Each structure stands twice: as C-alpha cells, then as structure tokens.
Coordinates of C-alpha atoms and ligand atoms in Angstrom, one line a residue:
X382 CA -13.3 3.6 19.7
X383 CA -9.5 4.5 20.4
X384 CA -8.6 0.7 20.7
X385 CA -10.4 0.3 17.3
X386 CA -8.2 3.7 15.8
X387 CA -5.3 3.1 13.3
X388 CA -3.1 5.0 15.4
X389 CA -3.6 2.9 18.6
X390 CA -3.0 -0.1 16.4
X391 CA 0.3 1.2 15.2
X392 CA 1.3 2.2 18.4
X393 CA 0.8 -1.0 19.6
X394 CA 2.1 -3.5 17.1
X395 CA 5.6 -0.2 17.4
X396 CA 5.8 -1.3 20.8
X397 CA 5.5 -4.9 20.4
X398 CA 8.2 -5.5 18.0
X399 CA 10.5 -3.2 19.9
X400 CA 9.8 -5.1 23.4
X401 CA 10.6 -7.9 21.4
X402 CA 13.9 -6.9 19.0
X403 CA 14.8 -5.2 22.7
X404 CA 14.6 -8.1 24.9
X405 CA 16.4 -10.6 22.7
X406 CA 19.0 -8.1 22.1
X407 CA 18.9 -7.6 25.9
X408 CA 19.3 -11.5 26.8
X409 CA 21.9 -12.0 23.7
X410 CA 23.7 -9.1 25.2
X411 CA 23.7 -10.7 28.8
X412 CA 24.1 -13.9 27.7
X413 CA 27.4 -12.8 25.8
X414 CA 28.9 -10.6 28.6
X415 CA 27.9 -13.5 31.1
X416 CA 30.2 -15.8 28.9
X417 CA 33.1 -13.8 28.0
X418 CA 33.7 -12.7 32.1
X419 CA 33.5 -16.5 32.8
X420 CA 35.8 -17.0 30.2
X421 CA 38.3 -14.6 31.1
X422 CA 38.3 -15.7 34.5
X423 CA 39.4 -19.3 33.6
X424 CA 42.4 -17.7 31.7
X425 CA 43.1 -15.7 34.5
X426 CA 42.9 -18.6 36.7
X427 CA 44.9 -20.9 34.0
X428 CA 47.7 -18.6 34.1
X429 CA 47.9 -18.1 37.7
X430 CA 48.3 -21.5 38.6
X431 CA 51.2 -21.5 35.8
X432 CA 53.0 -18.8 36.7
X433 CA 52.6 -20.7 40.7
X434 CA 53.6 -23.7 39.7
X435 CA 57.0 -22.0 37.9
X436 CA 57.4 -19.6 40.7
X437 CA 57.6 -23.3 43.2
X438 CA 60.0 -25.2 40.8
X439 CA 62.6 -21.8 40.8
X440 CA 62.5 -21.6 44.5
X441 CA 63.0 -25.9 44.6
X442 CA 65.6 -25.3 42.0
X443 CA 67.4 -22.8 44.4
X444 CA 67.2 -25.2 47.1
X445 CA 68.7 -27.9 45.3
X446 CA 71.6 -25.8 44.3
X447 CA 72.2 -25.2 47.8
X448 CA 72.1 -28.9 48.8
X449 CA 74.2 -30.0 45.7
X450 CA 76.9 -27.5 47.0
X451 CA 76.8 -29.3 50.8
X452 CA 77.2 -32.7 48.8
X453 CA 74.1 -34.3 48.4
X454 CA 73.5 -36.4 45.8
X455 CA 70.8 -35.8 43.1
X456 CA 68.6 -38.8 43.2
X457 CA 67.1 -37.5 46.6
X458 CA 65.2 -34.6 44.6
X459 CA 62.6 -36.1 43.5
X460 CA 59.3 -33.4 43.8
X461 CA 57.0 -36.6 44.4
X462 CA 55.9 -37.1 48.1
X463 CA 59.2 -35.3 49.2
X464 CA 58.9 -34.0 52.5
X465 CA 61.5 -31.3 51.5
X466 CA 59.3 -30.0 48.1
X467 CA 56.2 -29.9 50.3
X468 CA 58.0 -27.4 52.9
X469 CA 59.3 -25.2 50.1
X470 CA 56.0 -25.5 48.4
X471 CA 54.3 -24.0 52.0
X472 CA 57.3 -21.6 52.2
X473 CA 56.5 -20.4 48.7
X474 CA 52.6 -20.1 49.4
X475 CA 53.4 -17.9 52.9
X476 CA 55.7 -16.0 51.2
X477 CA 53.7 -15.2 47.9
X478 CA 50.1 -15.5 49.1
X479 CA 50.1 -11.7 50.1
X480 CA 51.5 -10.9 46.7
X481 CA 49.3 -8.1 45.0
X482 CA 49.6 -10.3 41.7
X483 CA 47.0 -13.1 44.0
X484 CA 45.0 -11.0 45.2
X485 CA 41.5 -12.1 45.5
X486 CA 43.1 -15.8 44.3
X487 CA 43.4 -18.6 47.0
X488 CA 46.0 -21.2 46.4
X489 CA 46.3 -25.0 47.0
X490 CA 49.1 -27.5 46.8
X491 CA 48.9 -31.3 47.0
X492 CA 51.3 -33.6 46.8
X493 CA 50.9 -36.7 44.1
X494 CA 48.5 -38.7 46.6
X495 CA 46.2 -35.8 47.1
X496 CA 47.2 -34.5 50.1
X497 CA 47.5 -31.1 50.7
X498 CA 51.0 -29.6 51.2
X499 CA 50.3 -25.7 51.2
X500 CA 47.2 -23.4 51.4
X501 CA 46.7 -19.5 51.2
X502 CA 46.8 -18.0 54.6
X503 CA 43.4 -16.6 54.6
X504 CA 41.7 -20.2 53.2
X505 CA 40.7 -21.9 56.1
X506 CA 42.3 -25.9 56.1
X507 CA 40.0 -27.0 53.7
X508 CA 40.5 -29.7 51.0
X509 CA 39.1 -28.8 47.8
X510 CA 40.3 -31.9 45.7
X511 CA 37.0 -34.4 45.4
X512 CA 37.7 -38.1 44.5
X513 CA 36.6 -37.3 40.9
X514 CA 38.9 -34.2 40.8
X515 CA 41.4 -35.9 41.8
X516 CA 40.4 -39.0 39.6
X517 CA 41.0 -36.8 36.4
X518 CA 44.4 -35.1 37.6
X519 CA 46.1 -37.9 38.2
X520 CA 44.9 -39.6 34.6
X521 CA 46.8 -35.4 33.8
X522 CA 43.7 -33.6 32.7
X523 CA 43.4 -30.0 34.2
X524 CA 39.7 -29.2 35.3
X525 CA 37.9 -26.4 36.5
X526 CA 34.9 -26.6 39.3
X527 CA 32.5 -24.1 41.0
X528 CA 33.1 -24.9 44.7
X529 CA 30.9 -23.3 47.9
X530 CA 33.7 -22.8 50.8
X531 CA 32.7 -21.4 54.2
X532 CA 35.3 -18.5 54.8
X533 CA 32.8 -17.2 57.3
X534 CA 30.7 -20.1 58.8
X535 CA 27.3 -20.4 57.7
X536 CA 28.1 -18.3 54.3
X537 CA 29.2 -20.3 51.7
X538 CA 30.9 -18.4 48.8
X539 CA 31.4 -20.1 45.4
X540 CA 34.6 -20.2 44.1
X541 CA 35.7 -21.0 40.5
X542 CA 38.4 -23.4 41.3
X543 CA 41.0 -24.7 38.3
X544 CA 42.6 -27.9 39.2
X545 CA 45.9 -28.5 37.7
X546 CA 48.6 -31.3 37.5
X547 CA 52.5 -30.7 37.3
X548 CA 53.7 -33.6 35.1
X549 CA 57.6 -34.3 35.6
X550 CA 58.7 -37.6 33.2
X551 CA 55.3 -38.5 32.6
X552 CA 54.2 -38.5 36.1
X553 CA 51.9 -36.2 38.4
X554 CA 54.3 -34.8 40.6
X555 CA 52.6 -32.7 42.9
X556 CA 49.2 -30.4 42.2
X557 CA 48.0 -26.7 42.3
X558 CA 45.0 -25.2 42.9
X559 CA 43.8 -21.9 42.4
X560 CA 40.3 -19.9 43.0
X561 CA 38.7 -17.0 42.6
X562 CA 35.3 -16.3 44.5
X563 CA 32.4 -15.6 41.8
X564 CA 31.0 -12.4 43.8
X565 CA 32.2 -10.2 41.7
X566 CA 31.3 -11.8 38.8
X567 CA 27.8 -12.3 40.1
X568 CA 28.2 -8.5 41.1
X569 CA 29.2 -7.4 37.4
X570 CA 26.4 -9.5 36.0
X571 CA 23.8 -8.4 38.8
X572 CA 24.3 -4.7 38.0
X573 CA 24.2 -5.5 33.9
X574 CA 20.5 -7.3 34.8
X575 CA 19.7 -3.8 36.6
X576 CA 20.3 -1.5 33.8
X577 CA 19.0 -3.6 31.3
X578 CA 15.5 -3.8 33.6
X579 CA 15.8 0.1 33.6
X580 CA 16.7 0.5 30.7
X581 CA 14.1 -1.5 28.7
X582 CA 11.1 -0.2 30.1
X583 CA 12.2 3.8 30.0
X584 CA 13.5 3.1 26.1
X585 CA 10.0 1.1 24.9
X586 CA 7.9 4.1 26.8
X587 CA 9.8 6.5 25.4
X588 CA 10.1 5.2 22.1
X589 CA 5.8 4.5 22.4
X590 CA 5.1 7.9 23.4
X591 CA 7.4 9.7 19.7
X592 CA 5.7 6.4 17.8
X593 CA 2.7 8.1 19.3
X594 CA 3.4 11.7 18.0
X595 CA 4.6 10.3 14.6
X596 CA 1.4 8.2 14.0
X597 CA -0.5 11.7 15.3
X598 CA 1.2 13.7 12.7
X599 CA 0.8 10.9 10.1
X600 CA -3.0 10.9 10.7
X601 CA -3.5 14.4 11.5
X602 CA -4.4 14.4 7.5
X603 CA -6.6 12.0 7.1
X604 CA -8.6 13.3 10.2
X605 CA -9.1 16.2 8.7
X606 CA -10.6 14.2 6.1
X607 CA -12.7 12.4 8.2
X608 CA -13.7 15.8 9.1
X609 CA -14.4 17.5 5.9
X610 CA -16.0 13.9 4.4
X611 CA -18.8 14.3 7.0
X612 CA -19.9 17.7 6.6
X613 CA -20.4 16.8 2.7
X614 CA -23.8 16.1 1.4
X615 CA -26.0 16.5 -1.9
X616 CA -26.2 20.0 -1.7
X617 CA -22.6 20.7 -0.9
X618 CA -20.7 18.7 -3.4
X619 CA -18.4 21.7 -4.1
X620 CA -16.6 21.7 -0.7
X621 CA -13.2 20.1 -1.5
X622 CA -10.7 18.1 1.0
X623 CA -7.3 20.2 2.1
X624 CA -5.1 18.8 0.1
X625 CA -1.8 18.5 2.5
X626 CA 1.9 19.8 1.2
X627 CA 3.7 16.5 0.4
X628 CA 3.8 13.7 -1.6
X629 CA 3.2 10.7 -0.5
X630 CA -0.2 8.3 -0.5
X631 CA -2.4 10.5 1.7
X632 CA -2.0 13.2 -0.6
X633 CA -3.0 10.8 -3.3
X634 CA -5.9 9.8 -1.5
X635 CA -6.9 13.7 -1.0
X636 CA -6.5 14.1 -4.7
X637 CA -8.2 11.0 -5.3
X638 CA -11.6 11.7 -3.2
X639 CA -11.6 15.7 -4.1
X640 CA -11.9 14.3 -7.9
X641 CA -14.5 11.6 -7.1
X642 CA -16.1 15.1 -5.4
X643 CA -15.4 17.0 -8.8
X644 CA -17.0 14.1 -10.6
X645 CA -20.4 13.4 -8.3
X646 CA -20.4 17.5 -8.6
X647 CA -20.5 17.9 -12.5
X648 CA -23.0 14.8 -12.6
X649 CA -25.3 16.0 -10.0
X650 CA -24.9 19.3 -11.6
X651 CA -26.0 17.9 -15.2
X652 CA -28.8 15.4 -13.5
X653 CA -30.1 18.7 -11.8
X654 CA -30.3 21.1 -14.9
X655 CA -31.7 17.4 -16.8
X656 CA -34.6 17.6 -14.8
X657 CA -35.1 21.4 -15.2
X658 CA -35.0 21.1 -19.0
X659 CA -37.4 18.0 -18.7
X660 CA -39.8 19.6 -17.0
X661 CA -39.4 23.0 -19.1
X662 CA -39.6 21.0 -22.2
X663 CA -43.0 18.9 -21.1
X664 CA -44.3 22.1 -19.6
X665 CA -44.8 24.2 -23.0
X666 CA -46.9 21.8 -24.8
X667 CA -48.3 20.7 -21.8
X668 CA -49.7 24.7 -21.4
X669 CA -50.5 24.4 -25.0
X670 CA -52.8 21.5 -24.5
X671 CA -54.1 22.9 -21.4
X672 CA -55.3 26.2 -22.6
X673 CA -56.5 24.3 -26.2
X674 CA -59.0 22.2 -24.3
X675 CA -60.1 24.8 -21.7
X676 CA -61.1 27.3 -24.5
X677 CA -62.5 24.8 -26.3
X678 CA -64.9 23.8 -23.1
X679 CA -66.0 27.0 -22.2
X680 CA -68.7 27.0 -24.8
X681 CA -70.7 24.1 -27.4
X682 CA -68.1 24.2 -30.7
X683 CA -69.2 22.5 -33.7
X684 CA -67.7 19.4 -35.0
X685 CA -65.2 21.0 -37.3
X686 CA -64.0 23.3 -34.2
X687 CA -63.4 19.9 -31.9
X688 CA -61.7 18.3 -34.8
X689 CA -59.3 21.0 -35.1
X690 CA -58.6 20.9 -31.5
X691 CA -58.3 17.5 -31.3
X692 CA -56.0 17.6 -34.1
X693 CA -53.8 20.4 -32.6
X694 CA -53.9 18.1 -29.2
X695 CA -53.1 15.1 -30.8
X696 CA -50.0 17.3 -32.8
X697 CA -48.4 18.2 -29.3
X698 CA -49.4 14.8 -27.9
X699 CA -46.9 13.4 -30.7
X700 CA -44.1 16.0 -29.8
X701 CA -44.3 14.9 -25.7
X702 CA -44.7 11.3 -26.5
X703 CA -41.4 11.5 -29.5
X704 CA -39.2 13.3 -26.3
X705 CA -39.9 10.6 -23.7
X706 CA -39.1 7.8 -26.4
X707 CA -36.2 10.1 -26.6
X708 CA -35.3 10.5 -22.8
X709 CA -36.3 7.2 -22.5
X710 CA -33.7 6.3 -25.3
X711 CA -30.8 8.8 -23.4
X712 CA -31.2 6.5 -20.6
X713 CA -31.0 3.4 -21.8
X714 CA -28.1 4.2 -23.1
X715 CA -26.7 5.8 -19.4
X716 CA -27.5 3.0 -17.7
X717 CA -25.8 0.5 -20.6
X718 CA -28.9 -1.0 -20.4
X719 CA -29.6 -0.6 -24.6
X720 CA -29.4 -4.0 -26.8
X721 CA -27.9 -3.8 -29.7
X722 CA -28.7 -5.8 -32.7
X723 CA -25.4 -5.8 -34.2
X724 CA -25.7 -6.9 -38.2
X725 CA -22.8 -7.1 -40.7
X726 CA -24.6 -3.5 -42.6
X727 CA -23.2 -2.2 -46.2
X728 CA -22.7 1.6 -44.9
X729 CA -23.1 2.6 -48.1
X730 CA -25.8 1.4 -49.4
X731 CA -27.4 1.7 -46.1
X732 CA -26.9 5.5 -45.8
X733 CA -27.6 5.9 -49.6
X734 CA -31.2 4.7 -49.1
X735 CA -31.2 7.4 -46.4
X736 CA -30.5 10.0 -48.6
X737 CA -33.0 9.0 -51.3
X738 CA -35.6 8.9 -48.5
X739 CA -34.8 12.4 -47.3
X740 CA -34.0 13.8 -51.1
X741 CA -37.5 14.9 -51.0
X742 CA -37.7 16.9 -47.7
X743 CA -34.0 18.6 -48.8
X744 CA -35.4 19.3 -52.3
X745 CA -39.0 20.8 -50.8
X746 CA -36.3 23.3 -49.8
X747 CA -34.5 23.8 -53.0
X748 CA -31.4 21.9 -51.7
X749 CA -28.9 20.0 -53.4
X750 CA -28.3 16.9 -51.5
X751 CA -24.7 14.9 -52.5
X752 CA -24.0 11.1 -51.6
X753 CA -20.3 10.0 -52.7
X754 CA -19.2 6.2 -52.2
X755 CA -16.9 4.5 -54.2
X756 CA -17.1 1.0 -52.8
X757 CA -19.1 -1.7 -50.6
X758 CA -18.0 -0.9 -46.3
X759 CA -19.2 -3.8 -44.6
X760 CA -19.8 -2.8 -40.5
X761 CA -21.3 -4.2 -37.6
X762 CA -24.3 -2.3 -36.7
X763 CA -27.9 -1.7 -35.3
X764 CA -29.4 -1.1 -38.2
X765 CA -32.2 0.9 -36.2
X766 CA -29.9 3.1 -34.4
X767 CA -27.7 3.6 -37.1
X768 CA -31.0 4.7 -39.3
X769 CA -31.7 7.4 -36.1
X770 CA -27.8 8.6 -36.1
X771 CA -27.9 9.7 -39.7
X772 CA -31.3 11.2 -39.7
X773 CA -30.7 12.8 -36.8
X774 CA -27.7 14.3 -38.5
X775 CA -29.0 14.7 -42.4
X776 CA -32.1 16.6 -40.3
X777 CA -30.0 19.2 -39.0
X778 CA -28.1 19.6 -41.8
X779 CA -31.6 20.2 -43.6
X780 CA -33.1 22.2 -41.2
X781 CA -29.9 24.7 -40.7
X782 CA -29.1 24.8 -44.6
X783 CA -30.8 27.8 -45.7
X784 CA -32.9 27.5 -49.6
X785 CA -30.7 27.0 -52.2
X786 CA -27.6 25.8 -50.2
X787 CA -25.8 21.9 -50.4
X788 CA -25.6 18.7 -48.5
X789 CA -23.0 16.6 -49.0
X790 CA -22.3 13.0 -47.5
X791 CA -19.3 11.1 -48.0
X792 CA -17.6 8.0 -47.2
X793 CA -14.0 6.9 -46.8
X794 CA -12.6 3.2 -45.5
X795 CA -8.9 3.5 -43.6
X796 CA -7.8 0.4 -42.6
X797 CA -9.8 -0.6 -39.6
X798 CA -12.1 2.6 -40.3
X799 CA -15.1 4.2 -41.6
X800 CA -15.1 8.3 -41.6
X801 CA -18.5 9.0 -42.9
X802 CA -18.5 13.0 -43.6
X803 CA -21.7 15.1 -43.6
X804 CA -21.5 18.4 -44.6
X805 CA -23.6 21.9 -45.7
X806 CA -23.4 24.8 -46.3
X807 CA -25.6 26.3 -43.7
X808 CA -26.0 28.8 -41.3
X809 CA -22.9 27.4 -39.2
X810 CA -22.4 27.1 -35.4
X811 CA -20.4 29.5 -33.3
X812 CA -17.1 28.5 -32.4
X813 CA -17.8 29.1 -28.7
X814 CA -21.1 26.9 -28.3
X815 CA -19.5 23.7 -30.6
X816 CA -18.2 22.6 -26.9
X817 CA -21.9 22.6 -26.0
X818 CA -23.5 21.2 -29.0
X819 CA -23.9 17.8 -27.7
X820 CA -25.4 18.4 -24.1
X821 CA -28.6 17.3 -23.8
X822 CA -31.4 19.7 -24.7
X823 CA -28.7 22.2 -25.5
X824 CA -29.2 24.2 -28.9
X825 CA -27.5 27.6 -30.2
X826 CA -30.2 30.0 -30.7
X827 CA -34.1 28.7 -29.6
X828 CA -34.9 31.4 -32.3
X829 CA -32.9 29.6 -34.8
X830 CA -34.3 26.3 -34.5
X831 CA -38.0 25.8 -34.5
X832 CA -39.4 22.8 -33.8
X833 CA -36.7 20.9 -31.9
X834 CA -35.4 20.7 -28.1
X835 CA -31.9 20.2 -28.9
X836 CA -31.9 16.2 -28.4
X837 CA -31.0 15.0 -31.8
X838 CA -27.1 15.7 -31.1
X839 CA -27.1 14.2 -27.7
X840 CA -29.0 10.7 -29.0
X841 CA -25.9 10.7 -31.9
X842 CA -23.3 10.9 -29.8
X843 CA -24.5 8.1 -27.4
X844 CA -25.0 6.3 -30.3
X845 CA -21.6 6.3 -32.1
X846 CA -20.4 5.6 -29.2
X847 CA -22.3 2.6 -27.8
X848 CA -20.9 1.7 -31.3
X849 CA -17.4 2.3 -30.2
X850 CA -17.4 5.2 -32.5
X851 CA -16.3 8.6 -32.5
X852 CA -18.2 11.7 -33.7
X853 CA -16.7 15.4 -34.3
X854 CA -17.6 18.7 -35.4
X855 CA -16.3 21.2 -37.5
X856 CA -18.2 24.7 -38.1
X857 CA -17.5 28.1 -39.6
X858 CA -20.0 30.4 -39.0
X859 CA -22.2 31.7 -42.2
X860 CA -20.6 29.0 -44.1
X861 CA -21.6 25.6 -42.9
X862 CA -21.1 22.8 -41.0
X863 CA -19.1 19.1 -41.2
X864 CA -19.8 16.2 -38.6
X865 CA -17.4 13.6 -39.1
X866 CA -18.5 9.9 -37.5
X867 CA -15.5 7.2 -37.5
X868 CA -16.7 3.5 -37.1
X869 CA -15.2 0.3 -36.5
X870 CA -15.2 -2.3 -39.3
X871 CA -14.5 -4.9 -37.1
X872 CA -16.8 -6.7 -35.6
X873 CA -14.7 -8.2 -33.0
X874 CA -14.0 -4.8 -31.6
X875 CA -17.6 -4.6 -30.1
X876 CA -17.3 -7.6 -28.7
X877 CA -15.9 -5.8 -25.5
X878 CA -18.8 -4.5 -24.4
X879 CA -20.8 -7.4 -22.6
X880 CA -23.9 -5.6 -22.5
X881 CA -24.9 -4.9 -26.3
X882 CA -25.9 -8.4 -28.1
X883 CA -24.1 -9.4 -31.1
X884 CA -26.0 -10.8 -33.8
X885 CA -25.0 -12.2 -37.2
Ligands
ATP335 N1 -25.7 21.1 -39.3 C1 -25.9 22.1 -38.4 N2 -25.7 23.4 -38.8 C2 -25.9 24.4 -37.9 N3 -26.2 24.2 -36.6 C3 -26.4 23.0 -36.2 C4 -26.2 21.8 -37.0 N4 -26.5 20.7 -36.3 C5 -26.8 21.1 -35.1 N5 -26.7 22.4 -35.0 C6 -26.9 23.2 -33.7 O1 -26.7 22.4 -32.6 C7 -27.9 22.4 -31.8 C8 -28.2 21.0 -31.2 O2 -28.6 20.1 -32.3 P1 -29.6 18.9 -31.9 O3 -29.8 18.1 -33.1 O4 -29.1 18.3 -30.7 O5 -30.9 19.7 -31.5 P2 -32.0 20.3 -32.4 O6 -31.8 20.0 -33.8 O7 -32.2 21.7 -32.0 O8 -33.3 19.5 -31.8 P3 -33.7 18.0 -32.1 O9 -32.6 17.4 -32.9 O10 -33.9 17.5 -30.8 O11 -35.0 18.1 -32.9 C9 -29.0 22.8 -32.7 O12 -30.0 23.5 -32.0 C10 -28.3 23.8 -33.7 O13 -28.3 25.1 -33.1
MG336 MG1 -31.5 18.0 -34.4

C-alpha cells in the first residue's frame, strides 16, 4: 500500500534525480580537480627543469670565466660531451639537490648521447631516458612520462618525469630530467574520493528524509480528505471537507468536492421532498377513492347511486392519471430525454388562437381577456409544448384573477427576441414566496388555489427552457401578476442541444 502512496512515489523519484544531479556533479567535480593537480604539476615540473638548466649554464659560465683568465682558449667550451660540463653539471646537482626549492623533485642530467652525467643524491643510479624518450629529445621535443622507480626494492613508486632538451646553435646539448613521485597526488585525489563517498550518501539520506516531511505536510490535506470522503454517505451529505488555510490546488480541490457535496446535498434534498409531495399528492385522491367505493359496498345501491360513484371515481381517476402525465413529463425533461418537434410557429397567431380558446372560461368569470400583436414572429417551436406553456400560464392567470378583473397578453420582437408578456390583475403573489413559485408542487396558499398541486409553474419553466428560453416573474400583491417568457427566433440557436429533434 505505501509503495503504491503518492508520497513514497515522490520520495522516490526526489531521491533519484538527486543521486543522479549528485553523482555527476560528484565525478565532474573529481574529474576536474583530478585534471587541474596533474596539470599544475607539469608546470611545476616545466619550470623546475628551467630554472636547473639556467642554474647549470651560470655555474659553466663561472667556470669558463675562470679558465679564460688562466688562458684557455674558447673553442674548448663546447657543453656537448665535454667531460668538464658533465663534472660541473654533477657538482651543480650535489650542491643543489638538498635545496628546499627541489624538494620532493629528483633530477637527471645526460649528456647529448644519452648518457647520464648527474643524478639527485637520494635517486638510486637509475636511467630514466627510454630509447623513444630519448628518440623525441634529440629530434628537441620536451615530453613528460609516468615512470615506476624502485627507491625501496620491491616498491615501485610512479613518478611524473618531464624530459627536456637544452638546445645550443640548434643542437641538443646536453638533457635534464626532473620528477615528482605521484603519491601525493594519488593522496589528494584518494582523500577527495573519500569525502565524496561520505558525503553522497549522508546528503541523499538526509535530503530523502526533509523530501519525506515536505511530501507529509503536502499530503497531510488531502488525507484528511481521504478521511472525511469515507465517512460520507446518502444520509450525511451535509458533512463538508476542512478546507485548509492557503491557496494553492489542494485547496481548490477541497473547494471543488465540498461544492460537488453542496450540489448532491440540495438535489438529494429536492429528490427526497419530490417523493414526499408525490406520494402526498397520490395519497388524497387515492383516500377519496378508497372510502367512495367502500361506502358504496357496504350495502346494494341503486343504479343511479353506482353511477354517481363511478362518476366521482372516474373524476379523481382523471386528476391522478393528469399528474403522472405530468411527473412523467418533469422527468423527461430531467433526464433530457424529451423530443422536441421543433416547427417554424407564427407566435402570434399561435397564442391568439389560445386566447380565443380560453375567452370562454375567462369570460364564464366576467374577465376581460386582452391579446396585443402587431406583426407576424416566426419561432422555432414544439407546437404541443408551447400550447401547454401558455395554458399553463393563461390558467393561472384565470384562476388567480378575481370576477371582474383583466388579462392581458402581449407580444414584442427585439432583435434575436420574443418577450411575450402575460399579465392580470389578480390576487398577486407575495414577494417572499416568488423565489419559490417554480419548485415543483410548490404553491402560495393551498387555500387559495383549489384544484391544482402546484405543477403548472414547474412544467413552464422546463419548457422555456428546453426552448433555450427564459421565463420571469413579476408580482405585487392585491394587484396582479406579469410572467414575462423571452424566446429565441433563431432557429439555429436550438441546434445546440443534440438531444431535442429539429424539424422543419
Ligand atoms: N397569475 C398568478 N397570480 C397569482 N398567483 C399565481 C399566479 N400564477 C401562479 N401563482 C401562484 O404560484 C403557485 C404555483 O403555480 P402553479 O401553476 O405551479 O401551480 P397551481 O396553479 O397551484 O397548480 P397546477 O398548475 O398544477 O394546476 C400557485 O399555487 C399560485 O399560488
Ligand atoms: Mg397552475
């Protein structure tokens, strides 16, 4: 489970890519002192065997002097195989090879056939010059060699060893040789391979162990998520994720899941009460029915008596059966599962022969019912649910307009719109339930309304809108009401929603 955990995964690729920026550092780091030390100890060596080879030709210099003033002549001083240069070459060596300046340097001097002529004290006889050595020196190329010499028998001890030739008139006149032994190079470069191997290993543990802490604390969160997310079920939508103090993504993903909570809350909340008012709603006539037919059998009736009960029946059989083609209807829509027939309608001359068909039912009531339209509006429609929409409204408007009062309907094309307007002068909704109006089975005052159950609103709205449509309210109370539905005139506009058929 831990190998599987976000954290141990983090950890792991942290200390990956630091063992790996680490070592190459480590080996570019080596690598680089490793070059420089060899490098500076070829200068070194470079200018040791200058400064020797100087220091030789003053002292030879000083001897010739001396001889010129006890009348020698000058073509006897020749450096090359001259018996005399190679003694004041191995005078020069005695004297100098104790010099604090050599220390830990051995020197060499051959004469121009390869012979040596002078060696450090402490540097056993041994000849250093190798046939290709001395191959390049004579053609006057300097070179340096790593060389194993046996100061102590039996331990051979490599030397860096630069090979030089002293050219006089174009000729090799003699040759020094200088060395160093690489121990302490090997020593320095040992001891830098130690730390690094300590080092390495204490840094990437180190460094694992806070990447540890910090992917902790980073997660710490969205454990606590993990925590809270598991204790939520159905019936304990409300509890809500700690949201932590930042602001970065995990306190966008705690906002994020406590409003997908807030959301599954309200709409298990709404499906719960739905099936309450359902079942209230079925229940009453239901009871009615119930107690009808049981009365009825408890003794013989005559004819007229089962007619009326069966009449009665058949009266609340019509009410239950119009709210499930209702409910039914609600969820169609929900589930975006309703087809609509979308036709190019004339609004107003659809909603006009509305208005005629219901003139009767207003004027039964002794109400003045309005239509204004001034031109053909051309929509795309259902013409069906369209025909339920403005019932359902022109019903209301009817059934909450008290005798004597006023409907009016209107019609008004903006641009790309259609703001049908119908208003009353009826009893008026409160300005603290119009929130509420259009909430399934919700109505203002059961007293108030008679016969419905407070569905009419709720089919309207999904309506309009399943028409990409808008429909709003406005109410004083006493005085009356206005809905106001805005339509689309273009047809193109429904043709965003894949799931309603267009058809021409
Ligand atoms: N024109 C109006 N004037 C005053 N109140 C209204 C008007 N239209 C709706 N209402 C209020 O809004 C509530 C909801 O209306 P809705 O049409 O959804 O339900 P209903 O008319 O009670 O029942 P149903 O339409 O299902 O027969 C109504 O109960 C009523 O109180
Ligand atoms: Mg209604």
């Amino acid at each position: 489970m831990i190998f599987k955990s976000i954290r141990f995964k983090i950890i792991l690729w942290y200390m990956l890519i630091l063992t790996i920026t680490l070592s190459l550092f480590s080996w570019v780091l080596y690598y680089n002192f490793r070059h420089s030390l060899h490098e500076n100890l070829n200068d070194l060596l470079m200018s040791k065997a200058e400064g020797i080879a100087d220091s030789i030709d003053t002292y030879w210099e000083a001897e010739k002097l001396e001889a010129i003033k006890g009348g020698v002549t000058t073509n006897v001083f020749s450096k090359i195989n001259n018996i005399n240069f190679a003694k004041i070459a191995q005078q020069w060596v005695e004297e100098k090879s104790t010099d604090p300046k050599l220390i830990n340097i051995a020197v060499w001097v051959y004469d121009a056939n390869g012979e040596p002529i002078a060696s450090s004290k402490d540097i056993p006889n041994f000849k250093v010059l190798s046939r290709g050595m001395f191959g390049d020196v004579l053609r006057g190329h300097s070179r340096f060699d790593n060389f194993d010499i046996e100061i102590i028998t039996g331990k051979p001890t490599t030397f860096r060893v630069f090979t030089a030739p002293i050219i006089e008139d174009k000729k090799v006149s003699y040759i020094v040789q200088v060395a160093s032994p690489l121990t302490i190079l090997y020593a320095e470069l040992t001891k830098l391979r130690g730390i690094l191997f300590l080092v390495l290993p204490i840094t990437i543990f180190f460094t694992g162990i806070a990447g540890a802490l910090l992917a902790k604390m980073t997660l710490n969160p969205i454990n606590s998520m993990i925590r809270t997310t598991r204790q939520i079920r159905a019936d304990n939508l409300n509890l809500r994720i700690t949201i932590p103090d930042t602001k970065d993504e995990i306190k966008r993903l705690a906002d994020t899941f406590n409003e997908m909570l807030e959301e599954l809350d309200r709409a298990f909340t709404f499906q719960r009460q739905f099936i309450q008012n359902v079942s209230h709603e079925l229940k009453t006539p239901l009871t009615i029915l119930k107690g009808e037919i049981e009365v009825t059998l408890k003794k013989i009736r005559s004819a007229n008596e089962y007619e009326a009960v069966l009449r009665s029946s058949s009266e609340e059989i019509e009410k239950i059966s119009q709210m499930v083609e209702e409910l039914l209807l609600l969820a169609k829509f929900d589930s975006r599962q309703m087809i609509l027939e979308m036709k190019e309608v004339d609004l107003s001359e659809f909603i006009q022969n509305i208005v005629e068909n219901i003139r009767v039912l207003a004027e039964a009531k002794n109400l003045k019912i309005t239509f204004f339209c001034q031109r053909q509006i051309i929509i795309a429609a259902d013409e069906n649910q369209m025909k339920r929409l403005f019932l359902n409204l022109l019903d209301n408007s009817i059934k909450y307009t008290p005798e004597g009062g006023k409907v009016m309907i209107d019609l008004q094309k903006k641009e790309e719109i259609v703001n049908v307007h119908i208003a009353d002068t009826g009893i008026g909704i409160p300005k603290e339930e119009l929130p509420f109006i259009f909430d399934r089975f919700y109505q203002v005052d059961k007293s108030r309304t008679g016969m419905g159950v407070g569905l009419g609103l709720s089919i309207a709205k999904s309506i309009v809108e399943a028409h990409r449509g808008t429909i709003q309210v406005e109410s004083k109370l006493g005085q009356g009401t206005t809905f106001v539905v805005t339509l689309p005139l273009s047809v193109n506009s429904n043709l965003h929603l894949p799931q309603f058929v267009l058809q021409k």
